[in-house]
Short mmCIF file of C-alpha atoms and ligand atoms in Angstrom, two decimals:
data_model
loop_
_atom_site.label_atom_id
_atom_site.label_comp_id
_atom_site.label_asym_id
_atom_site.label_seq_id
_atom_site.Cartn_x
_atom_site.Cartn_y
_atom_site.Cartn_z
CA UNK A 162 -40.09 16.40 13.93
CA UNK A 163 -41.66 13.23 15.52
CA UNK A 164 -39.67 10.59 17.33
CA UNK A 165 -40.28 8.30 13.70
CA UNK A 166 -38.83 10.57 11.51
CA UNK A 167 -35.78 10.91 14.11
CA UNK A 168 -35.87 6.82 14.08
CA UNK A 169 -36.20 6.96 9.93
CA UNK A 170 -33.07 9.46 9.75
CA UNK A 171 -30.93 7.69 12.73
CA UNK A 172 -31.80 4.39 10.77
CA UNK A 173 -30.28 6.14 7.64
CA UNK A 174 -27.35 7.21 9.22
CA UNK A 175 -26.42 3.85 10.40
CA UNK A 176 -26.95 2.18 6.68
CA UNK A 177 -24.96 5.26 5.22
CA UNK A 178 -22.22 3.99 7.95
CA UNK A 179 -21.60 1.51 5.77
CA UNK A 180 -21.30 2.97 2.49
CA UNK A 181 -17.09 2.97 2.05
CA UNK A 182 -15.47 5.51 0.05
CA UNK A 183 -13.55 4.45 -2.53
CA UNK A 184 -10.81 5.80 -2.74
CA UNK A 185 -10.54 6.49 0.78
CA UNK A 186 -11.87 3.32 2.13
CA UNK A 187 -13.66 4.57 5.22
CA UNK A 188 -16.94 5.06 5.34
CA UNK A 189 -19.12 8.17 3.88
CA UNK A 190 -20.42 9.07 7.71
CA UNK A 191 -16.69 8.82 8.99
CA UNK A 192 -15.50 11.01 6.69
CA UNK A 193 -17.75 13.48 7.51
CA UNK A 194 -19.25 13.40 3.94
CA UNK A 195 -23.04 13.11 5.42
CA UNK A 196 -23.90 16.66 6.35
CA UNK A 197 -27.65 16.41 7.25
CA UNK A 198 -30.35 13.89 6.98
CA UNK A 199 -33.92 15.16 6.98
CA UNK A 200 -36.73 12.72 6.60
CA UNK A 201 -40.76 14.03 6.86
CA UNK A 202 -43.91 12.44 5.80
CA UNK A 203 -44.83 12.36 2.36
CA UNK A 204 -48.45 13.35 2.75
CA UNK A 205 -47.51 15.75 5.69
CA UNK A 206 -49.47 14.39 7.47
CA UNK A 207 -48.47 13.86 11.56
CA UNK A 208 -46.94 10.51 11.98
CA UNK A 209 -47.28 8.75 15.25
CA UNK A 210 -47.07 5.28 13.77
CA UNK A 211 -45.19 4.17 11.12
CA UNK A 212 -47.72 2.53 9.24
CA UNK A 213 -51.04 3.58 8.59
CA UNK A 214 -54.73 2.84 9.97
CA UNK A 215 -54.78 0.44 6.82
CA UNK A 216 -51.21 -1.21 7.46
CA UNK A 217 -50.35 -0.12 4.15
CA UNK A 218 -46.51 1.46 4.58
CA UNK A 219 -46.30 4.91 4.76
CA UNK A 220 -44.08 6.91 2.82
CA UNK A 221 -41.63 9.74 3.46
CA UNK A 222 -39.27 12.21 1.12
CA UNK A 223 -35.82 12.01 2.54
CA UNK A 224 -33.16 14.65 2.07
CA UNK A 225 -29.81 13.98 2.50
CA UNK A 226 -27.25 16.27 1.92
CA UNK A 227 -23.61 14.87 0.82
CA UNK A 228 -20.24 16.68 1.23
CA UNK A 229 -17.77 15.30 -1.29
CA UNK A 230 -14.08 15.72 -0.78
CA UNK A 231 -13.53 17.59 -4.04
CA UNK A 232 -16.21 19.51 -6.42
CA UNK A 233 -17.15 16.99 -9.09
CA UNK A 234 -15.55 14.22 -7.80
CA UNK A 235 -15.56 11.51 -10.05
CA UNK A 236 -17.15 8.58 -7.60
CA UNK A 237 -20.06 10.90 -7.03
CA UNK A 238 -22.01 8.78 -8.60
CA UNK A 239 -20.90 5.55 -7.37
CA UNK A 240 -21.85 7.37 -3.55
CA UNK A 241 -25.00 8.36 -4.82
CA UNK A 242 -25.91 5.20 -6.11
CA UNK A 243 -24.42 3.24 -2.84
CA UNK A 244 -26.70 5.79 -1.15
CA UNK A 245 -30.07 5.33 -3.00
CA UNK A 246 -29.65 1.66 -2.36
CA UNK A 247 -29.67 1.99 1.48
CA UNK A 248 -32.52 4.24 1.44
CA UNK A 249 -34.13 2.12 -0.80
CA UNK A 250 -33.43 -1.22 1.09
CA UNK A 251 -35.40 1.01 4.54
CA UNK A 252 -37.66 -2.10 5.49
CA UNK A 253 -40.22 -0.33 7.61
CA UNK A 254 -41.83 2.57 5.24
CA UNK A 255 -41.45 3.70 1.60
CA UNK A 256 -38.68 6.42 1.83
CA UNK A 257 -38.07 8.53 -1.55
CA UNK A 258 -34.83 9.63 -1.62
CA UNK A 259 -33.45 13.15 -2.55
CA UNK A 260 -29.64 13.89 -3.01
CA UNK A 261 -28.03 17.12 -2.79
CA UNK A 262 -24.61 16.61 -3.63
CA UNK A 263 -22.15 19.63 -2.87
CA UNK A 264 -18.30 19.85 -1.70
CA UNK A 265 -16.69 20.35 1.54
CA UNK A 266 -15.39 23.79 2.25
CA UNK A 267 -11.83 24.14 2.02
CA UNK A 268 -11.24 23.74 6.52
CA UNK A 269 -13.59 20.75 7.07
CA UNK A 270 -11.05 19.27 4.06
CA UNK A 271 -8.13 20.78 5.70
CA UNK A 272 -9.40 19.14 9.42
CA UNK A 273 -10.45 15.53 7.64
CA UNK A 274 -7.11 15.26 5.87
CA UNK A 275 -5.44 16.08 9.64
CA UNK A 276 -7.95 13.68 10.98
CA UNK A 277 -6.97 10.93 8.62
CA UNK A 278 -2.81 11.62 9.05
CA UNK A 279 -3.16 11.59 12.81
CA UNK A 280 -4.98 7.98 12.68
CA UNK A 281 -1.96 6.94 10.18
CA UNK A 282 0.89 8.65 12.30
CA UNK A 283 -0.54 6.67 15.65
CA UNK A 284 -1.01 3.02 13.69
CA UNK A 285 -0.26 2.44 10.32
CA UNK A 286 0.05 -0.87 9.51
CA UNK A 287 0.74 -2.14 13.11
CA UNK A 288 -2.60 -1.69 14.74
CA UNK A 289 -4.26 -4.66 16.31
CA UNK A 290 -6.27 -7.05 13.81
CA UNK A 291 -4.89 -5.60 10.51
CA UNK A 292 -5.54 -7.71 7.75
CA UNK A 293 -2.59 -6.40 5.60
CA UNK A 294 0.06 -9.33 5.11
CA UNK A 295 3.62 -7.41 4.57
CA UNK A 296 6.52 -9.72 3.61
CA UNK A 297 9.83 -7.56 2.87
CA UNK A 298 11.72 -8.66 0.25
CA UNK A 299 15.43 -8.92 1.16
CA UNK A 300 18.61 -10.01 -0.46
CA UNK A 301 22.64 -10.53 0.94
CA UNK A 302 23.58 -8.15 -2.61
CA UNK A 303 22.31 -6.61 -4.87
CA UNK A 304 21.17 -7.81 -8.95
CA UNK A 305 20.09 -11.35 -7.86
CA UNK A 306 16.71 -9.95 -9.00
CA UNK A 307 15.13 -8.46 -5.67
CA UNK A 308 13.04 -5.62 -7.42
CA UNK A 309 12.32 -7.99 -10.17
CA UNK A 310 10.84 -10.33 -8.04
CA UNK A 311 8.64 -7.84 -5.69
CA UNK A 312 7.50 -6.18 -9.10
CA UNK A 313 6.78 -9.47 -10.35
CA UNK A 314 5.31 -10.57 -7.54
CA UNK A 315 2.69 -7.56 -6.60
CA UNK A 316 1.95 -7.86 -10.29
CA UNK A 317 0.86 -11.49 -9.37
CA UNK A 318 -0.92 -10.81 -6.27
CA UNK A 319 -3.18 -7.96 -7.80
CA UNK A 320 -4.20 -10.14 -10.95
CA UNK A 321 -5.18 -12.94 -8.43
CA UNK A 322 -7.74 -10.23 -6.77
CA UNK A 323 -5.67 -9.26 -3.81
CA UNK A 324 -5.89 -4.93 -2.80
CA UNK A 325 -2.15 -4.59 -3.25
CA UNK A 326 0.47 -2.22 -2.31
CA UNK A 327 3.98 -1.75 -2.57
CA UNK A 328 6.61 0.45 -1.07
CA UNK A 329 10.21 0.80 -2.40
CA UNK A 330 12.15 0.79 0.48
CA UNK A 331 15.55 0.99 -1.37
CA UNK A 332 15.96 4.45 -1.38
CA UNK A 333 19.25 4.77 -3.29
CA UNK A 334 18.44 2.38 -5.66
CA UNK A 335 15.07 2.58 -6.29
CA UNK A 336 13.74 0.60 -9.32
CA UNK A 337 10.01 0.15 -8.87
CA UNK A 338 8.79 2.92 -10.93
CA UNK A 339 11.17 2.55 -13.91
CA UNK A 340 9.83 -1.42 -12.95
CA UNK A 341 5.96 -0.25 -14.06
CA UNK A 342 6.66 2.36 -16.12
CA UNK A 343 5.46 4.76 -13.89
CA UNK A 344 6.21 8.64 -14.89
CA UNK A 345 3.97 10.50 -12.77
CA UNK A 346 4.29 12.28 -8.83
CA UNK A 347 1.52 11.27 -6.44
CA UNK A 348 -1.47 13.12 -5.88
CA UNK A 349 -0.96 15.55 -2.55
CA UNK A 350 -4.43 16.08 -1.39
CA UNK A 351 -3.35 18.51 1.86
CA UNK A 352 -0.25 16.71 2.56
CA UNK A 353 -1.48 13.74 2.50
CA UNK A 354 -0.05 11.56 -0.69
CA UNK A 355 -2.10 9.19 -2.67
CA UNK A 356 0.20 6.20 -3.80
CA UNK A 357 0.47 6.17 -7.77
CA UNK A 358 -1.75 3.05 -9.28
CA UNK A 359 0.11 1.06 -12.02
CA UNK A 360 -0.38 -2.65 -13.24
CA UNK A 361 -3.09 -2.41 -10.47
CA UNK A 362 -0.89 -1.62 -7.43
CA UNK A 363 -0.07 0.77 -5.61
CA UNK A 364 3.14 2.31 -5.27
CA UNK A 365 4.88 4.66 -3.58
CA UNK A 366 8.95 5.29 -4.45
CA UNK A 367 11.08 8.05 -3.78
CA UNK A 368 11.95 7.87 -7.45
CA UNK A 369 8.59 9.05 -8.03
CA UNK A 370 9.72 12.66 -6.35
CA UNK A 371 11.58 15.24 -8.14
CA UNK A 372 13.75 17.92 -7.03
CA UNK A 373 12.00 19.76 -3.34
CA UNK A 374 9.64 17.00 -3.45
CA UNK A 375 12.46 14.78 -2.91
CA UNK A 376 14.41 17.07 -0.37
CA UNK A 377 11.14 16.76 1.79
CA UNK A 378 11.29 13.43 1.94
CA UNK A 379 14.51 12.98 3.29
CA UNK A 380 13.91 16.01 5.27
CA UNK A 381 15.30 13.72 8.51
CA UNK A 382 18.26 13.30 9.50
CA UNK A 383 18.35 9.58 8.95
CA UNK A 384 17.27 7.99 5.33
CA UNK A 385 15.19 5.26 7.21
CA UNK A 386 13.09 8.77 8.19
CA UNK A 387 11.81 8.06 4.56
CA UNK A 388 9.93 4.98 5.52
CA UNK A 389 7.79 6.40 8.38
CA UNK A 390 6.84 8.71 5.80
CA UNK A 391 6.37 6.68 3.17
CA UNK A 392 3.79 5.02 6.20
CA UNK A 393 2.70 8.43 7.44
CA UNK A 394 2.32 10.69 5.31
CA UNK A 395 0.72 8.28 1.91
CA UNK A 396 -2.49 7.27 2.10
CA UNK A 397 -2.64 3.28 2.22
CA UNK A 398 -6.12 2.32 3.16
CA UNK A 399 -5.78 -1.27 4.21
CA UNK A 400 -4.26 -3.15 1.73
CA UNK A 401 -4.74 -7.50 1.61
CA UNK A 402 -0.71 -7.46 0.85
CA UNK A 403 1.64 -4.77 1.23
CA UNK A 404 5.43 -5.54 -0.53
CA UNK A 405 8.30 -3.58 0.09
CA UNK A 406 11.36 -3.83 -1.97
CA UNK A 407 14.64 -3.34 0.48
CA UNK A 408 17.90 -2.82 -0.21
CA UNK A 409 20.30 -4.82 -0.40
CA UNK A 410 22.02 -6.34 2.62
CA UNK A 411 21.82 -6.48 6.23
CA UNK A 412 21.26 -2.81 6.60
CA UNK A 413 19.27 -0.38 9.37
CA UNK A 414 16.28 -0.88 7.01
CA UNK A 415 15.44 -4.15 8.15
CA UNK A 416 15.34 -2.73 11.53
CA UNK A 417 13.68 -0.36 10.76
CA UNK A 418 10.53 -2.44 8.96
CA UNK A 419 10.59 -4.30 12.07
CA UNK A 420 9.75 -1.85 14.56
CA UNK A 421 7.48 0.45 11.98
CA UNK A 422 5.98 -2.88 10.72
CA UNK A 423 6.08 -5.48 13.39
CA UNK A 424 3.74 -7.92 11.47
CA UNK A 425 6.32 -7.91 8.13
CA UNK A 426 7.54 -11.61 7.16
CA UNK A 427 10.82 -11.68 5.42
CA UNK A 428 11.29 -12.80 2.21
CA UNK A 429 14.98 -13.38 1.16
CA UNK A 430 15.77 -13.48 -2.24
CA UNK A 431 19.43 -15.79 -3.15
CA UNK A 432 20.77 -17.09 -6.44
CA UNK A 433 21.75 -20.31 -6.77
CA UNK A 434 25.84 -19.58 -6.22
CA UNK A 435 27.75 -19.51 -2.73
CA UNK A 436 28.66 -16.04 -3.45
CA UNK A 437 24.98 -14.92 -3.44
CA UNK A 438 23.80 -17.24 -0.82
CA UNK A 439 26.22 -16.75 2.13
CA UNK A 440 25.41 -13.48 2.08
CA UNK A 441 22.12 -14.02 1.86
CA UNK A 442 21.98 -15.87 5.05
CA UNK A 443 23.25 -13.20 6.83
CA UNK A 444 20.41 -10.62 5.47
CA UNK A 445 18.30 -13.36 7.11
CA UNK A 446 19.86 -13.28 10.16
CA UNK A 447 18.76 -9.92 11.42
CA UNK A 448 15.32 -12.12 12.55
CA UNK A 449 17.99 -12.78 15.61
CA UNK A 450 18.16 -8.95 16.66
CA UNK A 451 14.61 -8.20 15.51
CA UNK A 452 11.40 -9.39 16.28
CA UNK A 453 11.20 -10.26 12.72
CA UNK A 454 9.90 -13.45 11.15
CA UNK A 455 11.55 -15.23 7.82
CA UNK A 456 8.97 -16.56 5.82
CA UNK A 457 11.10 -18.31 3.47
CA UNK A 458 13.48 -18.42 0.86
CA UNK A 459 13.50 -17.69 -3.14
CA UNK A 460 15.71 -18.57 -5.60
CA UNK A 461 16.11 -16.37 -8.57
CA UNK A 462 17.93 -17.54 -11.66
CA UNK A 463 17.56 -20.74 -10.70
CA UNK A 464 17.74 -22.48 -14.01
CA UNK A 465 17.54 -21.73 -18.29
CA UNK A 466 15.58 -23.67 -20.91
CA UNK A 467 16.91 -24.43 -23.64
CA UNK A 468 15.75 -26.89 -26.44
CA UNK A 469 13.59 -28.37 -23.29
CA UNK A 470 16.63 -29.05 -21.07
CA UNK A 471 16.67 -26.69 -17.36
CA UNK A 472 20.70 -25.30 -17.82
CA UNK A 473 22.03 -24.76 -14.22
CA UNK A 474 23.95 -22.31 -15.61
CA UNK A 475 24.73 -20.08 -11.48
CA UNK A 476 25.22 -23.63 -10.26
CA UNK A 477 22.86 -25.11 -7.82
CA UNK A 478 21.71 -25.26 -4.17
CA UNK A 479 21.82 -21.84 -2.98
CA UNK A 480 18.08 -21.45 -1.90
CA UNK A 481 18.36 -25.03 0.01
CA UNK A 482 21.69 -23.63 1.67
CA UNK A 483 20.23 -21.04 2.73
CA UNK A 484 16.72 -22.30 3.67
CA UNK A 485 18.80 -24.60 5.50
CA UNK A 486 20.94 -22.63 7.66
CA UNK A 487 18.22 -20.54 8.33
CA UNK A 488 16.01 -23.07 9.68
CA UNK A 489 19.14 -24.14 11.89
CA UNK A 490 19.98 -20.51 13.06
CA UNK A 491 16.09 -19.25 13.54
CA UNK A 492 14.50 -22.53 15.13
CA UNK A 493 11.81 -23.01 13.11
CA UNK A 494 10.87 -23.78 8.97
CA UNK A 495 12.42 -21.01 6.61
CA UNK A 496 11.15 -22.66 3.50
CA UNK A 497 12.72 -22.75 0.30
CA UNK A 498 9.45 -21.00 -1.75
CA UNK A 499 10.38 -21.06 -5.34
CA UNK A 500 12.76 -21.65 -7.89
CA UNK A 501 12.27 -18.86 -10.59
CA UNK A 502 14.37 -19.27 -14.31
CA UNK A 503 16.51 -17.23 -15.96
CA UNK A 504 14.20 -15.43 -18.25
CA UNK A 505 15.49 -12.91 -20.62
CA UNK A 506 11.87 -11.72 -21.27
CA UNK A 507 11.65 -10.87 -17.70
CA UNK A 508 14.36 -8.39 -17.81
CA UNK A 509 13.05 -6.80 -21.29
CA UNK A 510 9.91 -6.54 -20.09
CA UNK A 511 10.89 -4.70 -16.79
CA UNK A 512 12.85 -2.21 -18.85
CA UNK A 513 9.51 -1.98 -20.84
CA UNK A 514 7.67 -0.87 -17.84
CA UNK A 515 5.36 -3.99 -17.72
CA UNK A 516 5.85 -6.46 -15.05
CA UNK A 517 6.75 -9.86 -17.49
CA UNK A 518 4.29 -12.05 -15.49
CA UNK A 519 1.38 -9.57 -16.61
CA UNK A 520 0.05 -9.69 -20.81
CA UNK A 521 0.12 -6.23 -22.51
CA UNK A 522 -3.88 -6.14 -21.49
CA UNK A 523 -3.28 -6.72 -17.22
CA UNK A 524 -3.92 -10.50 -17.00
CA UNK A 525 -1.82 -12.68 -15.33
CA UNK A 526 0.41 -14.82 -17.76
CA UNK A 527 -0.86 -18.77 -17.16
CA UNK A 528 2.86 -19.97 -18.32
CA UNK A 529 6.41 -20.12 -17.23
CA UNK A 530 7.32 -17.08 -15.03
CA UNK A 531 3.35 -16.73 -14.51
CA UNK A 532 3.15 -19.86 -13.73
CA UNK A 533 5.49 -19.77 -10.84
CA UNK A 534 4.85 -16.13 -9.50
CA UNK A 535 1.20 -17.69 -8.81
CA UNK A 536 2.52 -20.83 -6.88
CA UNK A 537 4.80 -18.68 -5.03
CA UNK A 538 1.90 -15.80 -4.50
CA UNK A 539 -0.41 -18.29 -2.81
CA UNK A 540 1.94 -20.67 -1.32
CA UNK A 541 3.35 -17.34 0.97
CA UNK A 542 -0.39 -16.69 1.46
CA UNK A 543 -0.79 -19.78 3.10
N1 LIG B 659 14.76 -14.36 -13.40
C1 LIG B 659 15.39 -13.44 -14.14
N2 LIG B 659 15.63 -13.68 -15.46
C2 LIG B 659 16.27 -12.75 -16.22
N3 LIG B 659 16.72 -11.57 -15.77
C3 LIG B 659 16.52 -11.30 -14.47
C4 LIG B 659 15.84 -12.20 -13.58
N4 LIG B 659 15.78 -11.62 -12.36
C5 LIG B 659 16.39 -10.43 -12.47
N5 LIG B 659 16.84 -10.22 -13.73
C6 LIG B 659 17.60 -9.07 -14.23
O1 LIG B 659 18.76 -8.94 -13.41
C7 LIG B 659 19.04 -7.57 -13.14
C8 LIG B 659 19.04 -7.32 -11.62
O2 LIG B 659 17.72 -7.52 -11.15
P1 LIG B 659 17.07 -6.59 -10.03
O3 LIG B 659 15.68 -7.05 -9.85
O4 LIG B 659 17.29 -5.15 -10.34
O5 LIG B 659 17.97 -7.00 -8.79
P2 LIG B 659 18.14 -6.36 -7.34
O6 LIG B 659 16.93 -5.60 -7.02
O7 LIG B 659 18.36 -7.55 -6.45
O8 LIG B 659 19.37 -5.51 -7.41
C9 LIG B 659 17.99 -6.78 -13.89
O9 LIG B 659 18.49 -6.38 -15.11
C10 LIG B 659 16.85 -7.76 -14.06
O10 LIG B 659 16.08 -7.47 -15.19
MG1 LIG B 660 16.72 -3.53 -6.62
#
């Protein structure tokens, strides 16, 4: 081997260090997926120079041998192709490519999953310079529409092209998969879990988890144990938006998202009546203990068309009461986001499995409830 084959094959490498898994997200060389990169001339010829006495390019066969996480994975050939295009892009000589795709035995799996759950367990979503926005989803009591609106609402953000995720942090009463009709466990891969895909986001819910599965998750000895798992032990990538769907009041949980998640924005979630929204102010108020900030306000079942008239049929001015006294109590801007209606739809639809702001075919609806997810979507973007 000649120092320009070693500077072909090192120039490989660093291309192929930028070929990203899919599923995984991290790149082919990272995960250890590259096993050996062999580059010689094509007319075996010695090769002190990279280009010949003519200046005409020369050309070498290079062999690169891939290690895929499991036999005939499906993205084989999206790698393959990814890595024919980085060969082929080599500026300085003609290199022919040759792929020899195999799997990884069973340990070098067993150390990359380890590999991968030790990165998560040190920084999950709280590493510097993560892009992820989180906003937890809180409400005073429960049925003023919480799940309805984080369904709704990571529905939204994954039609407008965001990489969304969404954990359902109400562990007694978890909605989200019943929400998008999801019926299936997550993938383990090692003991690592892959978050189940529906409506195009990902999910992770202890209602997904029967039986042992279940008992493992709440194998501490607190139930906010589940959420460090739900962070530690799934397999997030890094997400544009991660929701989380809390429960209902001014619980440990919110506590708990803080320190885990120390870049989450609140989001509380009021109707329109006093009942709803005193208490809702006080779910907000946990941004006093915590370093937590509330990124505003929504009001749910706000108002009802009928015959082209808005009914204020829970009364009015519980989002501004409580956008208000948060702004008061917190010392800076806790908008009042949205005003959402009373939708029937949006209720049979959840019970349908289909968030109601999504048509049967995926797309984001471009009236009424779709309307004002989107405004809402991008104006908490902002
Ligand atoms: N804007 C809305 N229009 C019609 N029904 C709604 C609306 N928001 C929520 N619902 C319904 O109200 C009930 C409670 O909503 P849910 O999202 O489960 O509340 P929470 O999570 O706060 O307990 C559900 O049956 C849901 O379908
Ligand atoms: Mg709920």
């Amino acid at each position: 081997m000649t120092a320009d084959t070693r500077h072909i094959e090192a120039a490989i490498y660093e291309r192929l260090s930028r070929v990203i898994d899919p599923e995984l997200g991290r790149s082919v060389t990272d995960l250890g997926m590259i096993a050996a990169i062999n580059a010689v001339p094509a007319d075996g010829g010695t090769d002190a120079v990279e280009t010949s006495g003519d200046g005409q390019a020369k050309t070498y066969d290079v062999t690169i041998q891939v290690e895929l996480t499991v036999p005939g994975c499906p993205l084989s050939e999206t790698i393959t192709n990814q890595i024919n295009g980085a060969v082929a892009s080599y500026p300085d000589a003609r290199l022919t490519p040759h792929i020899e795709v195999t799997s990884m035995s069973h340990d070098k799996l067993a150390d990359l999953v380890a590999d991968l759950k030790a990165e998560r367990k040190q920084n999950p979503f709280n590493k510097p310079g993560i892009k992820t926005r989180i906003f937890a989803i809180a409400s005073g009591k429960g049925g003023v529409g919480k799940s309805s609106v984080t369904a709704n609402l990571a529905a939204t953000f994954s039609a407008l092209g965001y990489d969304t995720a969404a954990i359902d942090a109400d562990i007694y009463g978890f909605s989200l998969p019943k929400l998008f009709g999801v019926h299936t466990q997550p993938t383990n891969l090692n003991g690592m879990l892959m978050p189940v895909t529906a409506w195009g986001v990902k999910l992770i819910s202890i209602g997904m988890f029967a039986g042992a599965d279940r008992a493992i998750l709440w194998r501490g000895p607190r139930l906010q144990r589940s959420l460090e798992q739900f962070l530690a032990d799934v397999w997030w990538g890094e997400p544009d938006v991660l929701l989380l769907d809390l429960a209902p009041g001014t619980g440990d949980m919110a506590i708990s998202v803080a320190q885990a998640l120390p870049n989450a924005e609140l989001v509380v979630v009021t109707t329109p009546q006093p009942s709803a929204s005193d208490v809702a102010v006080r779910s907000g108020l946990v941004a006093l203990q915590v370093p937590m900030k509330v990124r505003g306000v929504v009001e749910n079942m706000s108002w009802y068309e009928h015959k082209g008239e808005q009914l204020r049929i829970f009364g009015e001015g519980g989002g501004e009461r409580v956008s208000e006294q948060l702004t008061d109590a917190l010392g800076y801007d806790v908008p009042l986001m949205a005003q959402l209606p009373l939708e029937p739809e949006l209720r049979e639809t959840g019970e349908s499995g289909r968030p109601a702001v999504l048509t049967p075919e995926g797309a984001l609806r471009t009236d009424g409830i779709g309307r004002e997810f989107r405004a809402l979507a991008e104006r908490l973007m902002r």
